XYZ file of C-alpha atoms in Angstrom:
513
model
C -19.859 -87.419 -40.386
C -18.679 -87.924 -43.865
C -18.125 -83.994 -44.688
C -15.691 -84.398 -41.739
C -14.121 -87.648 -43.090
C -13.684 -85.977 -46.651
C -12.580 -82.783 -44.839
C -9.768 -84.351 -43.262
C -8.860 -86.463 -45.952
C -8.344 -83.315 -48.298
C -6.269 -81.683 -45.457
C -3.986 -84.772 -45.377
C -3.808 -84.760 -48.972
C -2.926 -80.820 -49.008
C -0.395 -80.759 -46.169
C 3.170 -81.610 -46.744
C 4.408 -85.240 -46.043
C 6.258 -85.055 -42.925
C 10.073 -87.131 -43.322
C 12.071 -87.531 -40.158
C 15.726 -86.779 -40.356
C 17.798 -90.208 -39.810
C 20.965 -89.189 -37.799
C 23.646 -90.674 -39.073
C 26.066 -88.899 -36.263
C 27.506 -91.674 -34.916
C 28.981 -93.001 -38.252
C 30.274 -89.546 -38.967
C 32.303 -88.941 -35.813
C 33.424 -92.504 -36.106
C 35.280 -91.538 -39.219
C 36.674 -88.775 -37.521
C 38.522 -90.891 -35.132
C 41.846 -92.929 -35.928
C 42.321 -96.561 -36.004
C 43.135 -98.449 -32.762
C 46.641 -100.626 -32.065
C 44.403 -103.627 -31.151
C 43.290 -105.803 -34.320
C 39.892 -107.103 -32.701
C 38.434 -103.462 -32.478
C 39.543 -102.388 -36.294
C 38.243 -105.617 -37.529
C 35.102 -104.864 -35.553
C 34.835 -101.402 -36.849
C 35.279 -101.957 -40.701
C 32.805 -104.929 -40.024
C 30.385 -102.248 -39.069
C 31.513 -99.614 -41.350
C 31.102 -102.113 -44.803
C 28.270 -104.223 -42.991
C 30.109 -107.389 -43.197
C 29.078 -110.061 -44.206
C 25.261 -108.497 -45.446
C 27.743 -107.122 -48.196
C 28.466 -109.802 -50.158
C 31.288 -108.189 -52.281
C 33.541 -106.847 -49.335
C 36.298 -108.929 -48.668
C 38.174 -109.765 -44.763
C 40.592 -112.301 -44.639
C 42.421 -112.657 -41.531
C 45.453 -114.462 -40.767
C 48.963 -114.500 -38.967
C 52.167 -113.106 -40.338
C 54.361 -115.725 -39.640
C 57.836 -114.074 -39.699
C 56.064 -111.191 -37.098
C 53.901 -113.944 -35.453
C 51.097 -110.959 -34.889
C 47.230 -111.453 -35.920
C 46.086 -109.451 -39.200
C 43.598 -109.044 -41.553
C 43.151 -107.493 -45.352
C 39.893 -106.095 -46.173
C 38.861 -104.871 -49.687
C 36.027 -105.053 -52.339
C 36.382 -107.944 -54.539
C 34.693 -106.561 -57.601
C 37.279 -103.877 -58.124
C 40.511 -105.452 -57.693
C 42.961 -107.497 -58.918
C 42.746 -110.332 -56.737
C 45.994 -112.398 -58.319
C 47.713 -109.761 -57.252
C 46.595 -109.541 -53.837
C 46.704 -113.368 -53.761
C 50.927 -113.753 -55.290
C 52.310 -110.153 -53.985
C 50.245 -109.864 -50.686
C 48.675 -113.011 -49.146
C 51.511 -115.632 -50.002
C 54.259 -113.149 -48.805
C 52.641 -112.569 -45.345
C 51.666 -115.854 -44.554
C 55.149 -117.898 -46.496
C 58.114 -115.624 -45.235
C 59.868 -117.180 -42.327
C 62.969 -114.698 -42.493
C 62.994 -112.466 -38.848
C 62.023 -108.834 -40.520
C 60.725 -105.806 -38.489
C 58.533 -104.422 -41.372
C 55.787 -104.550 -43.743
C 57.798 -103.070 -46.358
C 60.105 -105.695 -46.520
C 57.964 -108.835 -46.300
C 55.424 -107.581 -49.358
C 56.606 -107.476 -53.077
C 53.976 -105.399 -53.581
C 54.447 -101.719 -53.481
C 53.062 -99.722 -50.331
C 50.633 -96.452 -52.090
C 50.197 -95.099 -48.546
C 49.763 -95.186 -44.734
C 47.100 -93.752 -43.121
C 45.582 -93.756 -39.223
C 42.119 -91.824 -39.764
C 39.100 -94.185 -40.059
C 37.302 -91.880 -42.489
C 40.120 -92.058 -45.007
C 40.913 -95.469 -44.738
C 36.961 -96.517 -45.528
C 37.065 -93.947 -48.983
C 40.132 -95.268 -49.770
C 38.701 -99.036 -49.674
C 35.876 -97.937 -51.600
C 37.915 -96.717 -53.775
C 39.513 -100.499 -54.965
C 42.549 -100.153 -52.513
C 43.969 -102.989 -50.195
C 43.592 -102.023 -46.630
C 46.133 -104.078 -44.488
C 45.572 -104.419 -40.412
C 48.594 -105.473 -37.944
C 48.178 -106.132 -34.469
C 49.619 -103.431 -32.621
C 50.344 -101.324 -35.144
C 48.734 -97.587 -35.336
C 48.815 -97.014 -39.063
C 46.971 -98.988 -41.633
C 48.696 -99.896 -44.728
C 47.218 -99.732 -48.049
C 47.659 -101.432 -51.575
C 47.226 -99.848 -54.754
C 45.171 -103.061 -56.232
C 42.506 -101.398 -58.233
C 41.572 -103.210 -61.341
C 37.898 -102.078 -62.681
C 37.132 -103.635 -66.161
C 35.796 -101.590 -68.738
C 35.945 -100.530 -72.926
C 39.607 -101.067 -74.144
C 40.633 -98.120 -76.179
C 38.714 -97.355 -79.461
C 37.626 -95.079 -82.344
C 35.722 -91.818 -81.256
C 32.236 -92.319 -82.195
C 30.836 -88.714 -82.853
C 33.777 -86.639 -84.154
C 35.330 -88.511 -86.849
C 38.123 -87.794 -88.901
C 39.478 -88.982 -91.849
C 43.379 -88.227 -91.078
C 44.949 -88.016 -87.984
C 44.894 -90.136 -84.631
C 41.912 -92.868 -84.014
C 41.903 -93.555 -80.604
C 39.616 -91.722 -78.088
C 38.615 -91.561 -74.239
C 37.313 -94.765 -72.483
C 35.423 -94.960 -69.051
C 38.500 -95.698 -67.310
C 40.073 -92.562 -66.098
C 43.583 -93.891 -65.502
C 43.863 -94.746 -69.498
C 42.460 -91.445 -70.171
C 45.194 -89.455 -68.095
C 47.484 -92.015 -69.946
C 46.499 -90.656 -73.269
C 47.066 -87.148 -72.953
C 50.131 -87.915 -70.814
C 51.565 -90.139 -73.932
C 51.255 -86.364 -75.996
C 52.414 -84.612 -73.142
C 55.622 -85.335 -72.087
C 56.442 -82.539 -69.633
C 57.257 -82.374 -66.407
C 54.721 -79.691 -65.649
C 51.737 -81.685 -66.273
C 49.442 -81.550 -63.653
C 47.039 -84.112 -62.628
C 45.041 -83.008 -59.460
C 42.326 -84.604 -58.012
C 39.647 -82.769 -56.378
C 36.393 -84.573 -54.589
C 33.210 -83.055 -55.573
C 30.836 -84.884 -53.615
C 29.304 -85.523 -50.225
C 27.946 -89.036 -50.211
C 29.229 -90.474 -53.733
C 32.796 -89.360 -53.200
C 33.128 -88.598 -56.477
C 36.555 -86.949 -57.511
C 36.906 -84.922 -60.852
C 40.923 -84.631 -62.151
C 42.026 -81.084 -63.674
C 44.928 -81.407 -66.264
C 47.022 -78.520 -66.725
C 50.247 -77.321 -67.589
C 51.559 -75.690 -64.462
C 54.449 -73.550 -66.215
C 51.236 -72.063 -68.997
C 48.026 -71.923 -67.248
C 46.699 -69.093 -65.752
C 46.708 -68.769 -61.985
C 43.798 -66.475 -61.538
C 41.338 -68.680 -63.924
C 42.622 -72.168 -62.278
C 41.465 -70.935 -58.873
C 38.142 -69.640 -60.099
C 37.957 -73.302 -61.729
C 38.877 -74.935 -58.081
C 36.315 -72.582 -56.063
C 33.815 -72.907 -58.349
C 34.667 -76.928 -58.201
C 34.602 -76.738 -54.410
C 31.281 -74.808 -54.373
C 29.131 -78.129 -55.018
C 26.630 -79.140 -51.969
C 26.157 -82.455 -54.241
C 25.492 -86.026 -53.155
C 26.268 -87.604 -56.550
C 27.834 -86.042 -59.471
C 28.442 -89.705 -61.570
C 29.095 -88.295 -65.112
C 30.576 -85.289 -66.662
C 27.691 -83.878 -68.868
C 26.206 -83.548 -65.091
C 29.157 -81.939 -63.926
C 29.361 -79.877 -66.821
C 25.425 -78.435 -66.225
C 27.037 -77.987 -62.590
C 29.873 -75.386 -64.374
C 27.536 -73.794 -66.338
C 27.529 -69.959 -65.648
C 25.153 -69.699 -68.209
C 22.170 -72.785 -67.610
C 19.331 -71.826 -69.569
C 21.585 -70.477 -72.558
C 20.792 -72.332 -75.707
C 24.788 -71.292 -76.722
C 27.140 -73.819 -74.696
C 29.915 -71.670 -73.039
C 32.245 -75.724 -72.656
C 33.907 -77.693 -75.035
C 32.789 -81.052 -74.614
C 35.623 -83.829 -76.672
C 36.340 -87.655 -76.358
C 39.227 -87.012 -78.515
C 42.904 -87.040 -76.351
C 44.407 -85.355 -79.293
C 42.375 -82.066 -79.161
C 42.758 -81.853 -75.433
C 45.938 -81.851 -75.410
C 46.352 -79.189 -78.118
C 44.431 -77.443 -75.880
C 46.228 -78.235 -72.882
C 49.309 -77.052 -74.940
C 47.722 -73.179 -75.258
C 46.618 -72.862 -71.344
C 43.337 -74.386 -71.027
C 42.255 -76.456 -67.961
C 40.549 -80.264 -69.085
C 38.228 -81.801 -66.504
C 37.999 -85.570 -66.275
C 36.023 -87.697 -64.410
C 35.784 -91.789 -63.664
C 32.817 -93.648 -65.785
C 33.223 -90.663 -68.575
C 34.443 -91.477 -71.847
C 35.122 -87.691 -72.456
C 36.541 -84.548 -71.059
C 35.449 -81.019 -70.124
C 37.649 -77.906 -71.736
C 37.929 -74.604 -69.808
C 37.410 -71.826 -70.699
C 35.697 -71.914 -74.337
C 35.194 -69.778 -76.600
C 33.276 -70.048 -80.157
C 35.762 -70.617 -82.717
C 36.694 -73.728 -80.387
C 33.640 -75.097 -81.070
C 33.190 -74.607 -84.304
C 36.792 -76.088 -85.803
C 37.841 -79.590 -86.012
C 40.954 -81.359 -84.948
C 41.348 -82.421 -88.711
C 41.748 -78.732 -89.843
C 45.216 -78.811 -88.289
C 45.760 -82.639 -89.938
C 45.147 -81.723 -93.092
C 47.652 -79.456 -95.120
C 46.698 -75.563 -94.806
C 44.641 -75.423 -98.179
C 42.612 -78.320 -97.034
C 41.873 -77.257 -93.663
C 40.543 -74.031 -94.031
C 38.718 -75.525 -97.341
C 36.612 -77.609 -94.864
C 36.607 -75.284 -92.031
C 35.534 -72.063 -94.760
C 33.043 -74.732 -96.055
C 31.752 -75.499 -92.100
C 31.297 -71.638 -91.597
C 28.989 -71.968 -94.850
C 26.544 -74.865 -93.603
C 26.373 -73.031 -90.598
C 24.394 -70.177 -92.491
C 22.365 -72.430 -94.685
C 21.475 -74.636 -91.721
C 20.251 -71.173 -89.773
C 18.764 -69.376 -92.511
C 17.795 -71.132 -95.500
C 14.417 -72.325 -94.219
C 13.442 -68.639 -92.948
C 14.659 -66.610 -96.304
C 12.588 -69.267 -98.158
C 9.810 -68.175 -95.592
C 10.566 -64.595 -96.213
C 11.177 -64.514 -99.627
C 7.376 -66.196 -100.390
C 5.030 -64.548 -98.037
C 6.669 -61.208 -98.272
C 9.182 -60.372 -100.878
C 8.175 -62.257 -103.583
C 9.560 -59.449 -105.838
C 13.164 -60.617 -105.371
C 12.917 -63.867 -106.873
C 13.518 -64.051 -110.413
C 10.223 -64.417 -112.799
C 11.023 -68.184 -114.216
C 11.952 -69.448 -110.828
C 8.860 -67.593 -109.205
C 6.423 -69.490 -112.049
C 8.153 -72.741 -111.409
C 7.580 -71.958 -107.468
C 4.009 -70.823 -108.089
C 3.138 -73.778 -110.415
C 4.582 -76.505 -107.597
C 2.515 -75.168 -104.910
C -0.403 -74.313 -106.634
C -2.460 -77.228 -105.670
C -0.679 -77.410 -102.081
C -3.074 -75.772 -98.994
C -0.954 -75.039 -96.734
C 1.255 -71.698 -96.043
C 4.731 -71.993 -96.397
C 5.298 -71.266 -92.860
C 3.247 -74.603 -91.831
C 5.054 -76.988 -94.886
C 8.248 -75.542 -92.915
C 7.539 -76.408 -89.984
C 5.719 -79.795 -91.098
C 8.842 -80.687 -92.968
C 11.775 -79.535 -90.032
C 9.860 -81.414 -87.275
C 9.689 -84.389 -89.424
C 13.267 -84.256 -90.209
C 13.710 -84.127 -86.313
C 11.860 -86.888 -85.524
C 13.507 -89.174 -88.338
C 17.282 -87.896 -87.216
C 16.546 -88.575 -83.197
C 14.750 -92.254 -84.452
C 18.104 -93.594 -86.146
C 19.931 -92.078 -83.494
C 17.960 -93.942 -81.029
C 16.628 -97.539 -82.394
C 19.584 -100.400 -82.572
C 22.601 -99.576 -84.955
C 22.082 -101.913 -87.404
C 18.929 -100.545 -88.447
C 18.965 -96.737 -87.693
C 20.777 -95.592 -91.207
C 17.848 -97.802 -92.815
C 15.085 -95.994 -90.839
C 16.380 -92.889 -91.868
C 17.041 -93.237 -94.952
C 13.563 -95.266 -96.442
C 11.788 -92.813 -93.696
C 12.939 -89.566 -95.495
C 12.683 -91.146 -98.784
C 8.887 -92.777 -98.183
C 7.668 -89.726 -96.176
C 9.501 -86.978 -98.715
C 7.661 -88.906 -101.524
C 4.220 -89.331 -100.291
C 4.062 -85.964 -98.825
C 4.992 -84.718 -102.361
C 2.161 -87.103 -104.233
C -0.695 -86.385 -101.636
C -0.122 -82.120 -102.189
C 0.609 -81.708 -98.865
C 4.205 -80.456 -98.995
C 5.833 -78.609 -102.300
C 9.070 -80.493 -103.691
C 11.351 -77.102 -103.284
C 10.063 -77.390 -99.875
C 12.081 -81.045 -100.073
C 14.846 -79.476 -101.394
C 15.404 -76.935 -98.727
C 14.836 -78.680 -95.903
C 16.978 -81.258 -97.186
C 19.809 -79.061 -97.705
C 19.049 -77.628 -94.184
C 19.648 -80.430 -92.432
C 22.913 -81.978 -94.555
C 24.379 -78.762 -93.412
C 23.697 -79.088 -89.815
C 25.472 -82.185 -89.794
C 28.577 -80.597 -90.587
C 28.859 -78.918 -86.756
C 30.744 -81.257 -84.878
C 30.216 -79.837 -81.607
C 27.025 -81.747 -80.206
C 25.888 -78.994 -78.213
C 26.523 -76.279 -80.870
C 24.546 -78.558 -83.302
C 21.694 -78.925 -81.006
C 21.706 -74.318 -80.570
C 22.043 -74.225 -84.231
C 18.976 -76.651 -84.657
C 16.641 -74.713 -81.765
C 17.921 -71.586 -83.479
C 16.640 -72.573 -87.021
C 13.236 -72.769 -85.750
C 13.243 -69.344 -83.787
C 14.368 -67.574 -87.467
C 11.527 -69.376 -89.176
C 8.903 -68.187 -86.570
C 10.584 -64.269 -87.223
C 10.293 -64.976 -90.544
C 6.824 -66.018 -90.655
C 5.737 -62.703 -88.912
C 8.090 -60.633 -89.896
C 9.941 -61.448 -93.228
C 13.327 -60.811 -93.963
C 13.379 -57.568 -91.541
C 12.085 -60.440 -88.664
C 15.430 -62.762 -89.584
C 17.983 -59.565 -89.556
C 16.136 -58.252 -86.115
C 16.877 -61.219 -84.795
C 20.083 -61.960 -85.419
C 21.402 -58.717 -84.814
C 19.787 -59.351 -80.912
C 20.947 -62.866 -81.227
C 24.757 -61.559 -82.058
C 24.671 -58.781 -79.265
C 23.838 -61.645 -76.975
C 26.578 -63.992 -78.408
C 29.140 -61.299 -77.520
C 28.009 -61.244 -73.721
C 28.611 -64.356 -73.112
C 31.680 -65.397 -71.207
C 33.530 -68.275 -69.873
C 34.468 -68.006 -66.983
C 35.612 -64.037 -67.760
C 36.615 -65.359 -71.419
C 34.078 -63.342 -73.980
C 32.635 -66.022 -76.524
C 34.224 -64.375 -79.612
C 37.734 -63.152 -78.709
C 40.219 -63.268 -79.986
C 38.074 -61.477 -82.705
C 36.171 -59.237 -80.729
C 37.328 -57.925 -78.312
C 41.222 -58.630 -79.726
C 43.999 -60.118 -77.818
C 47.043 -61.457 -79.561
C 47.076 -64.719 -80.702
C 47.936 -67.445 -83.634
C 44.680 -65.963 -85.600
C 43.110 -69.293 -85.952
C 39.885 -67.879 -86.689
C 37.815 -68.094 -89.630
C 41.454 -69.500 -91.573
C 44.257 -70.496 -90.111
C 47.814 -69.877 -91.237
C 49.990 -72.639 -91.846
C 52.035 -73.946 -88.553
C 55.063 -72.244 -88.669
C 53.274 -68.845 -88.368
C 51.296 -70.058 -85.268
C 53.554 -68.112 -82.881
C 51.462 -67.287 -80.091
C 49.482 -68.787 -77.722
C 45.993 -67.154 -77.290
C 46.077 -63.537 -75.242
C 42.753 -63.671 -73.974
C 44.131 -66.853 -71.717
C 46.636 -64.855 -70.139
C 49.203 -67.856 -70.041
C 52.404 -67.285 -68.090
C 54.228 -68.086 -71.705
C 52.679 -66.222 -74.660
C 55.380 -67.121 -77.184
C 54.947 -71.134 -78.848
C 57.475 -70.662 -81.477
C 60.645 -68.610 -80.744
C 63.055 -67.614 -83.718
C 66.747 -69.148 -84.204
């Protein structure tokens, strides 16, 4: 009896939990249908629809419109509108106007957004922060643009900051950030169209163009690829971005991620396609290519000289944050002939009482320096810098005194890591960092011959990656015609084109006389 018992219990465990489907049928095809002339059935519906009143945040008033004497009622959700002006522009209108008028329109002071007869729209719509207004015996419904969702006033950008040039940067209101780039864009051909990108959420994502520069071809691969999504919820856009990906389990990012206004609308300017979504204080930029992520708005601030000081000096971290941990590798274990005979005593004599391999003091010393930079990153702001700071100083030191780490070992790790601070591109830094550990591993087994293999196979890969049909290193390689803001850039008035490998219906930025 109990060998059947356990039998059975093992086959219940085994088999696959059994869910049954909830239709939800009826509340679908009621959205298909339009509202009704007679006010006791809408209010009845939207009732059911918003599940009045177990919902304690949707609001029904209902009342008579004196100057019509007809029955009405306004439903919205109080948490994301403005209810004065619901209360002055809407409510005391309706219900104080005793002049003989015909129509809506001329009783309200505030402005009419839309009409609308189909339940489903109405209901996303009041979701949404509109004012839904109900007449009796009147087909359409009327609704109110009253949206008012509080949220982070405009402020500095947090994680690319520059010393000279604009401050402010993206909030988690989408209206101010469409505000922003329109206050740099004042053109008649900027774009702002809403698409929604999920089923249950109703999320909408907003593409900003310039219809008179972008490509047509590349802005309806954007849109299918956009209306591809079998999504309930897509509520941020570093989701939506791992959603665009053509390339998921690429360490390389193929998307320029910004919270700076200023850069997308530079980019904006040359005939690239920004995404922006509600509750993100940042925007997505299409298509991407490398030198976009590796330059900085504040090369173009900054006079010529300047700039490409910093940017030549930015190219020059990036190498010593790669590859100055796996040549140290390489150099010790396997070419120890190329280092000079002073420095290779001094080397000898610092690790001389030290057990390890320098592979392992590598590696001990890089996932330290990983830990440390993700702590102050993640504990409260006031004491992060301090935990970083006494932890690299207190660990560097000890490590040092107990012989388990040599101090050049300090010193390159140390110079690894400043330098990897330089990318500004989050998800480049994070490629660069997962990279650094892949050379030292080739270097460990292989020596210097294990760091060029692989990043000769790491560069063929770089140049197959595309963005959505944009190779990763053009205009370089292959080469289109463009303002050759590459590895330098020239000063402004040479910047003449726009870049070729966009295929923007105007190539030409700067035209002579």
């Amino acid at each position: 009896m109990r060998k059947k018992i356990t039998k059975s219990l093992f086959k219940n465990l085994n088999s696959e939990p059994e869910f049954k489907e909830q239709s939800n049928t009826e509340a679908i095809e009621l959205k298909k249908q339009d509202i009704s002339s007679r006010l006791d059935q809408n209010l009845a519906t939207f009732k059911s629809i918003f599940s009045v009143p177990l919902n304690t945040d949707i609001m029904v008033r209902e009342f008579t419109i004196r100057s019509l004497n007809r029955r009405a009622f306004i439903i919205f959700v109080g948490t994301m509108v403005d209810l004065e002006h619901i209360k002055e522009s809407i409510m005391e209108k309706l219900l104080g106007n005793e002049q003989s008028s015909t129509k809506i329109q001329d009783i309200v002071s505030f402005p009419i957004a839309k009409m609308a007869t189909n339940i489903g729209e109405i209901t996303d719509f009041i979701s949404g922060g509109i004012t839904a207004l109900f007449v009796e015996g009147d087909s359409e419904c009327y609704l109110f643009e009253t949206t008012k969702i509080h949220g982070r006033s405009i402020e500095k950008s947090d994680n690319e900051v520059i010393v000279k040039g604009a401050k402010e940067a993206f909030n988690e209101n989408v209206v101010d950030n469409i505000a922003l780039i329109r206050k740099k864009i004042k053109n008649e051909n900027l774009i702002v169209e809403s698409k929604v990108i999920t089923k249950r959420s109703k999320n909408s994502v907003f593409l900003v163009y310039e219809k008179d520069l972008v490509n047509d071809e590349l802005l309806l691969t954007i849109k299918d690829k956009l209306a591809s999504f079998n999504s309930d919820k897509i509520i941020d856009l570093s989701i939506l971005e791992q959603y665009l990906e053509e390339h998921p389990r690429s360490i390389f990012p193929t998307m320029l991620y910004t919270e700076r206004p200023d850069r997308a609308a530079a980019f904006i300017e040359e005939g690239h396609i920004v995404l922006l979504m509600s509750n993100s204080p940042s925007c997505l930029i299409l298509p991407t290519t490398f030198w976009a992520l590796m330059h900085s708005p504040e090369d173009h601030y900054l006079r010529t000289p300047y700039g490409n000081f910093i940017r030549l000096l930015r190219f020059f971290a990036l190498f010593i944050a790669m590859f100055a941990s796996p040549f140290y590798i390489a150099i010790t274990n396997y070419h120890v002939g190329m280092i000079p005979p002073d420095l290779l005593m001094a080397m000898a004599g610092s690790r001389e009482r030290v057990p390890f391999p320098s592979i392992i003091e590598i590696l001990m010393m890089e996932i330290g320096f990983e830990l440390i930079r993700e702590a102050g990153l993640r504990v409260p702001s006031p004491i992060g810098p301090t935990i970083g700071i006494v932890g690299a100083l207190i660990l560097g030191q000890a490590a040092v005194q107990a012989n388990i780490i040599s101090p050049i070992v300090i010193i390159v790790i140390a110079l690894s890591g400043l330098s990897s601070f330089i990318i500004i591109d989050g998800s480049m830094n994070f490629a660069i960092r997962i990279s650094r550990f892949l050379f030292v591993f080739s270097a460990g087994f292989f020596g210097i011959y294990g760091v060029m293999a692989l990043f000769t196979v790491g560069l063929f890969y770089l140049v197959s990656l595309k963005s959505y049909g944009i190779p990763y290193f053009a205009p370089m390689t292959p080469h289109f015609a463009s303002s050759k803001d590459l590895l330098i850039r020239h000063i402004p008035i040479k910047e003449k084109f726009r870049p070729g490998y966009l295929k923007p219906k105007d190539m030409v930025k700067q035209r002579k006389g």
